[in-house]
PDB file of C-alpha atoms in Angstrom:
ATOM      1  CA  UNK A   1      78.802 173.082  28.261  1.00  0.00           C
ATOM      2  CA  UNK A   2      80.639 170.120  26.707  1.00  0.00           C
ATOM      3  CA  UNK A   3      80.357 167.275  29.136  1.00  0.00           C
ATOM      4  CA  UNK A   4      82.126 164.330  27.573  1.00  0.00           C
ATOM      5  CA  UNK A   5      80.178 161.280  28.297  1.00  0.00           C
ATOM      6  CA  UNK A   6      81.773 159.343  30.647  1.00  0.00           C
ATOM      7  CA  UNK A   7      82.063 162.703  33.112  1.00  0.00           C
ATOM      8  CA  UNK A   8      78.738 162.251  32.764  1.00  0.00           C
ATOM      9  CA  UNK A   9      77.918 158.924  34.050  1.00  0.00           C
ATOM     10  CA  UNK A  10      80.430 159.411  36.431  1.00  0.00           C
ATOM     11  CA  UNK A  11      78.139 162.276  38.147  1.00  0.00           C
ATOM     12  CA  UNK A  12      75.181 159.732  37.173  1.00  0.00           C
ATOM     13  CA  UNK A  13      76.476 156.809  39.262  1.00  0.00           C
ATOM     14  CA  UNK A  14      77.783 159.292  42.211  1.00  0.00           C
ATOM     15  CA  UNK A  15      74.406 160.878  42.636  1.00  0.00           C
ATOM     16  CA  UNK A  16      72.401 157.622  42.588  1.00  0.00           C
ATOM     17  CA  UNK A  17      75.279 156.537  45.313  1.00  0.00           C
ATOM     18  CA  UNK A  18      74.833 159.622  47.587  1.00  0.00           C
ATOM     19  CA  UNK A  19      70.666 159.100  47.315  1.00  0.00           C
ATOM     20  CA  UNK A  20      70.821 155.203  47.971  1.00  0.00           C
ATOM     21  CA  UNK A  21      73.495 155.743  51.181  1.00  0.00           C
ATOM     22  CA  UNK A  22      71.461 158.443  52.374  1.00  0.00           C
ATOM     23  CA  UNK A  23      68.207 156.255  52.116  1.00  0.00           C
ATOM     24  CA  UNK A  24      70.006 153.363  53.702  1.00  0.00           C
ATOM     25  CA  UNK A  25      71.169 155.902  56.693  1.00  0.00           C
ATOM     26  CA  UNK A  26      67.986 157.076  57.085  1.00  0.00           C
ATOM     27  CA  UNK A  27      66.632 153.565  57.725  1.00  0.00           C
ATOM     28  CA  UNK A  28      69.769 152.743  59.864  1.00  0.00           C
ATOM     29  CA  UNK A  29      69.423 155.772  61.913  1.00  0.00           C
ATOM     30  CA  UNK A  30      65.422 154.839  62.040  1.00  0.00           C
ATOM     31  CA  UNK A  31      66.510 151.339  63.706  1.00  0.00           C
ATOM     32  CA  UNK A  32      69.070 152.693  66.549  1.00  0.00           C
ATOM     33  CA  UNK A  33      71.755 151.863  64.649  1.00  0.00           C
ATOM     34  CA  UNK A  34      73.512 155.485  65.234  1.00  0.00           C
ATOM     35  CA  UNK A  35      74.930 156.714  68.127  1.00  0.00           C
ATOM     36  CA  UNK A  36      74.256 159.833  67.335  1.00  0.00           C
ATOM     37  CA  UNK A  37      71.854 162.366  65.026  1.00  0.00           C
ATOM     38  CA  UNK A  38      71.923 162.567  60.883  1.00  0.00           C
ATOM     39  CA  UNK A  39      70.639 165.067  58.421  1.00  0.00           C
ATOM     40  CA  UNK A  40      70.495 163.631  54.681  1.00  0.00           C
ATOM     41  CA  UNK A  41      70.578 165.669  51.772  1.00  0.00           C
ATOM     42  CA  UNK A  42      68.046 163.481  49.659  1.00  0.00           C
ATOM     43  CA  UNK A  43      66.807 165.538  47.041  1.00  0.00           C
ATOM     44  CA  UNK A  44      70.265 167.784  46.464  1.00  0.00           C
ATOM     45  CA  UNK A  45      72.210 165.027  45.030  1.00  0.00           C
ATOM     46  CA  UNK A  46      72.788 167.500  41.579  1.00  0.00           C
ATOM     47  CA  UNK A  47      73.771 170.188  44.003  1.00  0.00           C
ATOM     48  CA  UNK A  48      76.818 168.497  45.840  1.00  0.00           C
ATOM     49  CA  UNK A  49      77.854 166.587  42.301  1.00  0.00           C
ATOM     50  CA  UNK A  50      77.794 169.186  40.067  1.00  0.00           C
ATOM     51  CA  UNK A  51      80.062 171.564  42.676  1.00  0.00           C
ATOM     52  CA  UNK A  52      82.454 168.820  43.637  1.00  0.00           C
ATOM     53  CA  UNK A  53      83.043 167.603  40.165  1.00  0.00           C
ATOM     54  CA  UNK A  54      84.163 170.809  39.330  1.00  0.00           C
ATOM     55  CA  UNK A  55      87.266 170.861  41.602  1.00  0.00           C
ATOM     56  CA  UNK A  56      90.854 168.957  41.295  1.00  0.00           C
ATOM     57  CA  UNK A  57      91.684 166.185  43.950  1.00  0.00           C
ATOM     58  CA  UNK A  58      93.752 168.086  46.064  1.00  0.00           C
ATOM     59  CA  UNK A  59      91.345 171.307  45.853  1.00  0.00           C
ATOM     60  CA  UNK A  60      89.243 171.963  49.216  1.00  0.00           C
ATOM     61  CA  UNK A  61      85.615 171.617  50.241  1.00  0.00           C
ATOM     62  CA  UNK A  62      84.097 172.184  53.959  1.00  0.00           C
ATOM     63  CA  UNK A  63      81.112 170.373  54.346  1.00  0.00           C
ATOM     64  CA  UNK A  64      78.051 171.643  56.721  1.00  0.00           C
ATOM     65  CA  UNK A  65      76.183 169.142  58.986  1.00  0.00           C
ATOM     66  CA  UNK A  66      73.928 168.143  56.185  1.00  0.00           C
ATOM     67  CA  UNK A  67      77.882 166.910  54.761  1.00  0.00           C
ATOM     68  CA  UNK A  68      77.106 163.038  53.611  1.00  0.00           C
ATOM     69  CA  UNK A  69      76.508 164.030  49.983  1.00  0.00           C
ATOM     70  CA  UNK A  70      78.937 167.013  50.109  1.00  0.00           C
ATOM     71  CA  UNK A  71      82.205 164.338  51.037  1.00  0.00           C
ATOM     72  CA  UNK A  72      81.200 161.088  49.095  1.00  0.00           C
ATOM     73  CA  UNK A  73      81.265 163.381  45.850  1.00  0.00           C
ATOM     74  CA  UNK A  74      84.970 164.873  46.360  1.00  0.00           C
ATOM     75  CA  UNK A  75      85.441 161.073  46.829  1.00  0.00           C
ATOM     76  CA  UNK A  76      85.429 160.003  50.639  1.00  0.00           C
ATOM     77  CA  UNK A  77      85.303 156.126  50.692  1.00  0.00           C
ATOM     78  CA  UNK A  78      81.073 155.392  51.631  1.00  0.00           C
ATOM     79  CA  UNK A  79      82.542 152.398  53.535  1.00  0.00           C
ATOM     80  CA  UNK A  80      84.980 154.880  56.293  1.00  0.00           C
ATOM     81  CA  UNK A  81      81.650 157.192  56.677  1.00  0.00           C
ATOM     82  CA  UNK A  82      79.151 154.396  57.231  1.00  0.00           C
ATOM     83  CA  UNK A  83      81.942 153.628  59.625  1.00  0.00           C
ATOM     84  CA  UNK A  84      81.754 156.971  61.543  1.00  0.00           C
ATOM     85  CA  UNK A  85      78.051 156.838  61.282  1.00  0.00           C
ATOM     86  CA  UNK A  86      78.504 153.789  63.532  1.00  0.00           C
ATOM     87  CA  UNK A  87      80.945 155.065  65.695  1.00  0.00           C
ATOM     88  CA  UNK A  88      83.230 152.938  64.778  1.00  0.00           C
ATOM     89  CA  UNK A  89      87.296 153.061  65.274  1.00  0.00           C
ATOM     90  CA  UNK A  90      87.696 152.631  61.318  1.00  0.00           C
ATOM     91  CA  UNK A  91      85.491 155.646  61.029  1.00  0.00           C
ATOM     92  CA  UNK A  92      86.963 159.046  59.170  1.00  0.00           C
ATOM     93  CA  UNK A  93      87.050 160.242  62.780  1.00  0.00           C
ATOM     94  CA  UNK A  94      87.809 157.085  64.245  1.00  0.00           C
ATOM     95  CA  UNK A  95      84.720 157.236  65.502  1.00  0.00           C
ATOM     96  CA  UNK A  96      84.855 160.410  67.464  1.00  0.00           C
ATOM     97  CA  UNK A  97      83.075 163.003  65.260  1.00  0.00           C
ATOM     98  CA  UNK A  98      79.840 161.323  63.672  1.00  0.00           C
ATOM     99  CA  UNK A  99      77.744 162.748  60.833  1.00  0.00           C
ATOM    100  CA  UNK A 100      78.112 166.234  61.440  1.00  0.00           C
ATOM    101  CA  UNK A 101      82.225 166.126  61.248  1.00  0.00           C
ATOM    102  CA  UNK A 102      83.045 164.263  58.535  1.00  0.00           C
ATOM    103  CA  UNK A 103      87.062 164.719  57.221  1.00  0.00           C
ATOM    104  CA  UNK A 104      89.660 163.159  55.318  1.00  0.00           C
ATOM    105  CA  UNK A 105      92.478 165.523  54.448  1.00  0.00           C
ATOM    106  CA  UNK A 106      93.323 163.217  52.163  1.00  0.00           C
ATOM    107  CA  UNK A 107      90.881 163.958  49.465  1.00  0.00           C
ATOM    108  CA  UNK A 108      90.998 167.628  50.755  1.00  0.00           C
ATOM    109  CA  UNK A 109      87.853 167.394  52.691  1.00  0.00           C
ATOM    110  CA  UNK A 110      88.645 169.592  56.011  1.00  0.00           C
ATOM    111  CA  UNK A 111      86.409 169.013  59.121  1.00  0.00           C
ATOM    112  CA  UNK A 112      82.660 169.467  58.618  1.00  0.00           C
ATOM    113  CA  UNK A 113      81.414 172.105  61.060  1.00  0.00           C
ATOM    114  CA  UNK A 114      77.777 171.707  62.289  1.00  0.00           C
ATOM    115  CA  UNK A 115      77.593 175.416  63.428  1.00  0.00           C
ATOM    116  CA  UNK A 116      76.021 177.002  60.619  1.00  0.00           C
ATOM    117  CA  UNK A 117      78.246 179.372  58.549  1.00  0.00           C
ATOM    118  CA  UNK A 118      81.253 178.880  60.528  1.00  0.00           C
ATOM    119  CA  UNK A 119      82.582 176.468  57.842  1.00  0.00           C
ATOM    120  CA  UNK A 120      83.557 179.577  55.396  1.00  0.00           C
ATOM    121  CA  UNK A 121      86.300 181.391  57.274  1.00  0.00           C
ATOM    122  CA  UNK A 122      87.523 177.723  57.180  1.00  0.00           C
ATOM    123  CA  UNK A 123      87.283 177.415  53.838  1.00  0.00           C
ATOM    124  CA  UNK A 124      88.558 181.125  53.589  1.00  0.00           C
ATOM    125  CA  UNK A 125      91.759 180.606  56.024  1.00  0.00           C
ATOM    126  CA  UNK A 126      92.006 177.337  53.293  1.00  0.00           C
ATOM    127  CA  UNK A 127      92.225 179.811  50.647  1.00  0.00           C
ATOM    128  CA  UNK A 128      94.755 182.180  52.315  1.00  0.00           C
ATOM    129  CA  UNK A 129      97.053 179.562  52.709  1.00  0.00           C
ATOM    130  CA  UNK A 130      96.936 178.689  48.949  1.00  0.00           C
ATOM    131  CA  UNK A 131      97.277 181.677  47.979  1.00  0.00           C
ATOM    132  CA  UNK A 132     100.173 182.226  50.169  1.00  0.00           C
ATOM    133  CA  UNK A 133     101.932 179.021  48.679  1.00  0.00           C
ATOM    134  CA  UNK A 134     100.876 179.448  45.278  1.00  0.00           C
ATOM    135  CA  UNK A 135     100.183 176.159  44.710  1.00  0.00           C
ATOM    136  CA  UNK A 136      96.971 176.574  42.808  1.00  0.00           C
ATOM    137  CA  UNK A 137      94.745 174.963  44.826  1.00  0.00           C
ATOM    138  CA  UNK A 138      91.020 176.514  45.283  1.00  0.00           C
ATOM    139  CA  UNK A 139      88.819 176.069  48.527  1.00  0.00           C
ATOM    140  CA  UNK A 140      84.854 175.725  48.081  1.00  0.00           C
ATOM    141  CA  UNK A 141      82.681 176.161  51.447  1.00  0.00           C
ATOM    142  CA  UNK A 142      79.257 174.941  51.381  1.00  0.00           C
ATOM    143  CA  UNK A 143      76.490 176.794  53.340  1.00  0.00           C
ATOM    144  CA  UNK A 144      72.623 177.106  52.719  1.00  0.00           C
ATOM    145  CA  UNK A 145      70.603 180.109  52.785  1.00  0.00           C
ATOM    146  CA  UNK A 146      69.829 180.297  56.737  1.00  0.00           C
ATOM    147  CA  UNK A 147      73.802 180.655  57.401  1.00  0.00           C
ATOM    148  CA  UNK A 148      73.659 182.937  54.871  1.00  0.00           C
ATOM    149  CA  UNK A 149      72.351 185.428  57.362  1.00  0.00           C
ATOM    150  CA  UNK A 150      75.280 184.960  59.706  1.00  0.00           C
ATOM    151  CA  UNK A 151      77.762 187.585  60.428  1.00  0.00           C
ATOM    152  CA  UNK A 152      80.701 185.887  60.123  1.00  0.00           C
ATOM    153  CA  UNK A 153      79.513 184.552  56.398  1.00  0.00           C
ATOM    154  CA  UNK A 154      79.282 188.392  55.625  1.00  0.00           C
ATOM    155  CA  UNK A 155      82.724 188.982  57.706  1.00  0.00           C
ATOM    156  CA  UNK A 156      83.936 185.690  55.893  1.00  0.00           C
ATOM    157  CA  UNK A 157      82.747 187.093  51.880  1.00  0.00           C
ATOM    158  CA  UNK A 158      83.968 190.556  52.247  1.00  0.00           C
ATOM    159  CA  UNK A 159      87.734 189.855  53.778  1.00  0.00           C
ATOM    160  CA  UNK A 160      87.905 187.199  51.149  1.00  0.00           C
ATOM    161  CA  UNK A 161      86.584 189.294  48.212  1.00  0.00           C
ATOM    162  CA  UNK A 162      88.905 192.583  49.206  1.00  0.00           C
ATOM    163  CA  UNK A 163      91.923 190.048  49.913  1.00  0.00           C
ATOM    164  CA  UNK A 164      90.840 187.971  46.322  1.00  0.00           C
ATOM    165  CA  UNK A 165      91.187 184.605  47.709  1.00  0.00           C
ATOM    166  CA  UNK A 166      90.743 181.431  45.785  1.00  0.00           C
ATOM    167  CA  UNK A 167      87.442 180.230  47.485  1.00  0.00           C
ATOM    168  CA  UNK A 168      84.333 179.891  45.566  1.00  0.00           C
ATOM    169  CA  UNK A 169      81.060 179.974  48.447  1.00  0.00           C
ATOM    170  CA  UNK A 170      78.449 177.626  47.266  1.00  0.00           C
ATOM    171  CA  UNK A 171      75.331 178.112  48.937  1.00  0.00           C
ATOM    172  CA  UNK A 172      72.961 175.112  48.812  1.00  0.00           C
ATOM    173  CA  UNK A 173      69.578 176.996  49.165  1.00  0.00           C
ATOM    174  CA  UNK A 174      67.133 173.920  50.214  1.00  0.00           C
ATOM    175  CA  UNK A 175      64.271 176.075  50.837  1.00  0.00           C
ATOM    176  CA  UNK A 176      64.523 175.420  54.804  1.00  0.00           C
ATOM    177  CA  UNK A 177      66.726 177.209  57.633  1.00  0.00           C
ATOM    178  CA  UNK A 178      66.342 173.809  60.086  1.00  0.00           C
ATOM    179  CA  UNK A 179      62.334 174.205  60.774  1.00  0.00           C
ATOM    180  CA  UNK A 180      61.419 177.703  58.557  1.00  0.00           C
ATOM    181  CA  UNK A 181      60.722 178.411  55.101  1.00  0.00           C
ATOM    182  CA  UNK A 182      63.116 180.912  53.536  1.00  0.00           C
ATOM    183  CA  UNK A 183      60.244 183.287  52.774  1.00  0.00           C
ATOM    184  CA  UNK A 184      60.619 183.796  56.836  1.00  0.00           C
ATOM    185  CA  UNK A 185      63.862 184.893  56.871  1.00  0.00           C
ATOM    186  CA  UNK A 186      65.067 186.298  53.928  1.00  0.00           C
ATOM    187  CA  UNK A 187      63.954 189.505  52.151  1.00  0.00           C
ATOM    188  CA  UNK A 188      66.018 189.625  48.824  1.00  0.00           C
ATOM    189  CA  UNK A 189      65.188 186.959  46.039  1.00  0.00           C
ATOM    190  CA  UNK A 190      68.252 185.222  45.552  1.00  0.00           C
ATOM    191  CA  UNK A 191      71.188 184.983  48.264  1.00  0.00           C
ATOM    192  CA  UNK A 192      73.515 185.628  44.775  1.00  0.00           C
ATOM    193  CA  UNK A 193      72.192 189.359  45.121  1.00  0.00           C
ATOM    194  CA  UNK A 194      73.900 190.135  48.149  1.00  0.00           C
ATOM    195  CA  UNK A 195      77.535 189.481  46.432  1.00  0.00           C
ATOM    196  CA  UNK A 196      77.255 192.914  44.690  1.00  0.00           C
ATOM    197  CA  UNK A 197      77.543 194.363  48.226  1.00  0.00           C
ATOM    198  CA  UNK A 198      81.238 192.167  48.832  1.00  0.00           C
ATOM    199  CA  UNK A 199      82.548 193.098  45.097  1.00  0.00           C
ATOM    200  CA  UNK A 200      82.237 189.778  43.754  1.00  0.00           C
ATOM    201  CA  UNK A 201      80.299 187.695  41.401  1.00  0.00           C
ATOM    202  CA  UNK A 202      77.052 186.315  41.992  1.00  0.00           C
ATOM    203  CA  UNK A 203      75.223 183.352  40.405  1.00  0.00           C
ATOM    204  CA  UNK A 204      71.942 181.605  40.923  1.00  0.00           C
ATOM    205  CA  UNK A 205      71.605 178.276  39.381  1.00  0.00           C
ATOM    206  CA  UNK A 206      68.917 175.425  39.074  1.00  0.00           C
ATOM    207  CA  UNK A 207      70.655 172.961  41.505  1.00  0.00           C
ATOM    208  CA  UNK A 208      68.137 170.276  40.394  1.00  0.00           C
ATOM    209  CA  UNK A 209      70.257 170.267  37.092  1.00  0.00           C
ATOM    210  CA  UNK A 210      73.764 168.942  37.592  1.00  0.00           C
ATOM    211  CA  UNK A 211      75.151 169.980  34.125  1.00  0.00           C
ATOM    212  CA  UNK A 212      73.946 173.469  35.176  1.00  0.00           C
ATOM    213  CA  UNK A 213      75.641 173.467  38.260  1.00  0.00           C
ATOM    214  CA  UNK A 214      79.081 171.848  37.170  1.00  0.00           C
ATOM    215  CA  UNK A 215      79.286 174.955  34.098  1.00  0.00           C
ATOM    216  CA  UNK A 216      78.695 177.477  37.308  1.00  0.00           C
ATOM    217  CA  UNK A 217      80.981 176.407  39.582  1.00  0.00           C
ATOM    218  CA  UNK A 218      83.921 175.296  36.901  1.00  0.00           C
ATOM    219  CA  UNK A 219      83.367 179.207  36.217  1.00  0.00           C
ATOM    220  CA  UNK A 220      83.760 180.063  39.249  1.00  0.00           C
ATOM    221  CA  UNK A 221      86.716 177.935  40.121  1.00  0.00           C
ATOM    222  CA  UNK A 222      88.470 179.102  37.075  1.00  0.00           C
ATOM    223  CA  UNK A 223      88.182 182.786  38.522  1.00  0.00           C
ATOM    224  CA  UNK A 224      89.277 181.649  41.467  1.00  0.00           C
ATOM    225  CA  UNK A 225      92.592 179.311  40.612  1.00  0.00           C
ATOM    226  CA  UNK A 226      93.381 182.460  37.799  1.00  0.00           C
ATOM    227  CA  UNK A 227      93.627 184.863  40.899  1.00  0.00           C
ATOM    228  CA  UNK A 228      90.271 186.990  40.179  1.00  0.00           C
ATOM    229  CA  UNK A 229      89.037 185.892  43.561  1.00  0.00           C
ATOM    230  CA  UNK A 230      85.863 184.670  44.980  1.00  0.00           C
ATOM    231  CA  UNK A 231      82.485 184.002  43.379  1.00  0.00           C
ATOM    232  CA  UNK A 232      78.909 183.112  45.080  1.00  0.00           C
ATOM    233  CA  UNK A 233      77.024 180.427  43.645  1.00  0.00           C
ATOM    234  CA  UNK A 234      73.213 180.088  45.292  1.00  0.00           C
ATOM    235  CA  UNK A 235      72.013 176.357  43.566  1.00  0.00           C
ATOM    236  CA  UNK A 236      68.517 176.654  43.969  1.00  0.00           C
ATOM    237  CA  UNK A 237      67.454 172.649  45.242  1.00  0.00           C
ATOM    238  CA  UNK A 238      65.009 171.060  47.808  1.00  0.00           C
ATOM    239  CA  UNK A 239      65.809 168.562  51.091  1.00  0.00           C
ATOM    240  CA  UNK A 240      63.252 166.130  50.406  1.00  0.00           C
ATOM    241  CA  UNK A 241      63.149 164.822  54.072  1.00  0.00           C
ATOM    242  CA  UNK A 242      63.062 166.887  57.349  1.00  0.00           C
ATOM    243  CA  UNK A 243      66.139 168.867  58.651  1.00  0.00           C
ATOM    244  CA  UNK A 244      66.934 165.816  61.072  1.00  0.00           C
ATOM    245  CA  UNK A 245      65.861 162.433  60.322  1.00  0.00           C
ATOM    246  CA  UNK A 246      62.353 161.690  62.385  1.00  0.00           C
ATOM    247  CA  UNK A 247      61.376 165.673  62.340  1.00  0.00           C
ATOM    248  CA  UNK A 248      57.839 165.524  61.546  1.00  0.00           C
ATOM    249  CA  UNK A 249      57.871 168.456  59.042  1.00  0.00           C
ATOM    250  CA  UNK A 250      54.959 169.864  59.867  1.00  0.00           C
ATOM    251  CA  UNK A 251      56.340 173.266  58.808  1.00  0.00           C
ATOM    252  CA  UNK A 252      56.379 172.361  55.458  1.00  0.00           C
ATOM    253  CA  UNK A 253      54.188 174.470  52.689  1.00  0.00           C
ATOM    254  CA  UNK A 254      51.815 171.930  51.756  1.00  0.00           C
ATOM    255  CA  UNK A 255      52.313 170.165  48.475  1.00  0.00           C
ATOM    256  CA  UNK A 256      55.856 171.156  47.777  1.00  0.00           C
ATOM    257  CA  UNK A 257      57.315 167.761  47.880  1.00  0.00           C
ATOM    258  CA  UNK A 258      55.171 166.744  45.493  1.00  0.00           C
ATOM    259  CA  UNK A 259      56.329 169.964  42.884  1.00  0.00           C
ATOM    260  CA  UNK A 260      60.194 169.074  43.820  1.00  0.00           C
ATOM    261  CA  UNK A 261      59.849 164.941  42.922  1.00  0.00           C
ATOM    262  CA  UNK A 262      59.058 166.271  39.596  1.00  0.00           C
ATOM    263  CA  UNK A 263      62.296 168.115  39.338  1.00  0.00           C
ATOM    264  CA  UNK A 264      64.506 164.955  40.486  1.00  0.00           C
ATOM    265  CA  UNK A 265      67.678 165.398  39.912  1.00  0.00           C
ATOM    266  CA  UNK A 266      68.618 162.346  38.999  1.00  0.00           C
ATOM    267  CA  UNK A 267      65.312 161.437  36.979  1.00  0.00           C
ATOM    268  CA  UNK A 268      66.418 164.601  34.909  1.00  0.00           C
ATOM    269  CA  UNK A 269      69.931 163.794  34.350  1.00  0.00           C
ATOM    270  CA  UNK A 270      68.557 159.928  33.262  1.00  0.00           C
ATOM    271  CA  UNK A 271      66.231 160.937  30.853  1.00  0.00           C
ATOM    272  CA  UNK A 272      68.785 163.227  29.115  1.00  0.00           C
ATOM    273  CA  UNK A 273      71.690 160.313  29.407  1.00  0.00           C
ATOM    274  CA  UNK A 274      68.706 157.961  27.455  1.00  0.00           C
ATOM    275  CA  UNK A 275      68.061 160.062  25.030  1.00  0.00           C
ATOM    276  CA  UNK A 276      71.350 160.932  23.817  1.00  0.00           C
ATOM    277  CA  UNK A 277      72.508 157.500  23.675  1.00  0.00           C
ATOM    278  CA  UNK A 278      74.738 157.378  27.097  1.00  0.00           C
ATOM    279  CA  UNK A 279      72.398 155.314  29.240  1.00  0.00           C
ATOM    280  CA  UNK A 280      70.304 152.521  28.433  1.00  0.00           C
ATOM    281  CA  UNK A 281      67.846 149.914  30.718  1.00  0.00           C
ATOM    282  CA  UNK A 282      71.236 147.504  31.076  1.00  0.00           C
ATOM    283  CA  UNK A 283      73.386 150.138  31.657  1.00  0.00           C
ATOM    284  CA  UNK A 284      71.579 151.923  34.108  1.00  0.00           C
ATOM    285  CA  UNK A 285      71.001 148.232  35.916  1.00  0.00           C
ATOM    286  CA  UNK A 286      74.525 147.690  35.615  1.00  0.00           C
ATOM    287  CA  UNK A 287      75.444 151.001  37.781  1.00  0.00           C
ATOM    288  CA  UNK A 288      72.646 150.417  40.118  1.00  0.00           C
ATOM    289  CA  UNK A 289      73.858 147.087  41.253  1.00  0.00           C
ATOM    290  CA  UNK A 290      77.349 149.048  41.706  1.00  0.00           C
ATOM    291  CA  UNK A 291      76.270 151.218  43.841  1.00  0.00           C
ATOM    292  CA  UNK A 292      73.761 148.875  46.180  1.00  0.00           C
ATOM    293  CA  UNK A 293      76.815 146.319  46.449  1.00  0.00           C
ATOM    294  CA  UNK A 294      79.480 149.511  47.190  1.00  0.00           C
ATOM    295  CA  UNK A 295      77.007 150.339  49.854  1.00  0.00           C
ATOM    296  CA  UNK A 296      75.642 146.756  51.326  1.00  0.00           C
ATOM    297  CA  UNK A 297      79.868 146.549  51.418  1.00  0.00           C
ATOM    298  CA  UNK A 298      79.850 149.548  53.725  1.00  0.00           C
ATOM    299  CA  UNK A 299      77.185 148.735  55.800  1.00  0.00           C
ATOM    300  CA  UNK A 300      78.821 145.283  56.482  1.00  0.00           C
ATOM    301  CA  UNK A 301      82.605 147.398  57.399  1.00  0.00           C
ATOM    302  CA  UNK A 302      80.769 149.343  59.285  1.00  0.00           C
ATOM    303  CA  UNK A 303      78.819 146.137  61.321  1.00  0.00           C
ATOM    304  CA  UNK A 304      82.443 144.470  61.562  1.00  0.00           C
ATOM    305  CA  UNK A 305      84.519 147.158  62.792  1.00  0.00           C
ATOM    306  CA  UNK A 306      86.102 147.566  66.625  1.00  0.00           C
ATOM    307  CA  UNK A 307      84.643 150.611  68.811  1.00  0.00           C
ATOM    308  CA  UNK A 308      87.009 152.952  69.663  1.00  0.00           C
ATOM    309  CA  UNK A 309      88.572 150.995  73.469  1.00  0.00           C
ATOM    310  CA  UNK A 310      87.258 153.500  76.622  1.00  0.00           C
ATOM    311  CA  UNK A 311      91.066 153.965  77.703  1.00  0.00           C
ATOM    312  CA  UNK A 312      91.980 155.566  73.791  1.00  0.00           C
ATOM    313  CA  UNK A 313      89.173 158.535  74.954  1.00  0.00           C
ATOM    314  CA  UNK A 314      91.513 161.041  75.848  1.00  0.00           C
ATOM    315  CA  UNK A 315      94.092 160.689  72.997  1.00  0.00           C
ATOM    316  CA  UNK A 316      94.025 163.285  70.126  1.00  0.00           C
ATOM    317  CA  UNK A 317      92.346 165.567  72.979  1.00  0.00           C
ATOM    318  CA  UNK A 318      94.928 169.199  73.079  1.00  0.00           C
ATOM    319  CA  UNK A 319      94.595 171.583  75.292  1.00  0.00           C
TER     320      UNK A 319
END
């Protein structure tokens, strides 16, 4: 895939933003600064960046409980996300949703769903609305290989294929479903192999190669936008932190983190950009400096923002 240098640099910057945002969030959580739980996506930066950079600004995504990187890559302002993690009124959900329910309708980020697999019917519904409206928009639903075994996932994929909905089912296969290695709950070698059962294309990509992810997702998005229906993409990667921050990870396959660190997605893209003369030591320093200032501002913005007032607790509640 011929990707313009400026787009590769934008993806490099985004991947660094996601990595550094997650590491800072991990520190803040450890220090007791957040009222809720967080699940970070360190190691999965290429997967979410390649997926979201294949979309138009007005396309939809449905994030998962591990949705910080997915939402940043789709354009959510870092300071509003950080404020949400702090539970502040300036957050994406006015401080009421927390890490697992990030939402920004202006960016096409439908509300994150913490229940595994339950974001996919939302994506299919958004795709159905786009098809009926004839506006050419596409929905991309994130899920993991653990969620791929949920009944709602199978039902959604069956109907989406039957109705040729403009949706992309994007599986971040990060090796673990909560505290279980994929070998404990998957008989098939690839989640993508299941696509044949629904009558849609299934593709497996190296999820630590952002350009490979971008190519596969661009193909799937183009297919969906042209009225040919959904595609199932399995992006094989690995989360380098636990299921949740503070997870002792006693269940991990010995040595797997060291092996996956050798395939670090940011280092791989950086090496390519250096070889092609798109990036050098000075411009790398500039990118990292900009990212660090962005995150510092996000933390400062969140810390200075007010908490929602107690008397607002029942506002926006419907029954």
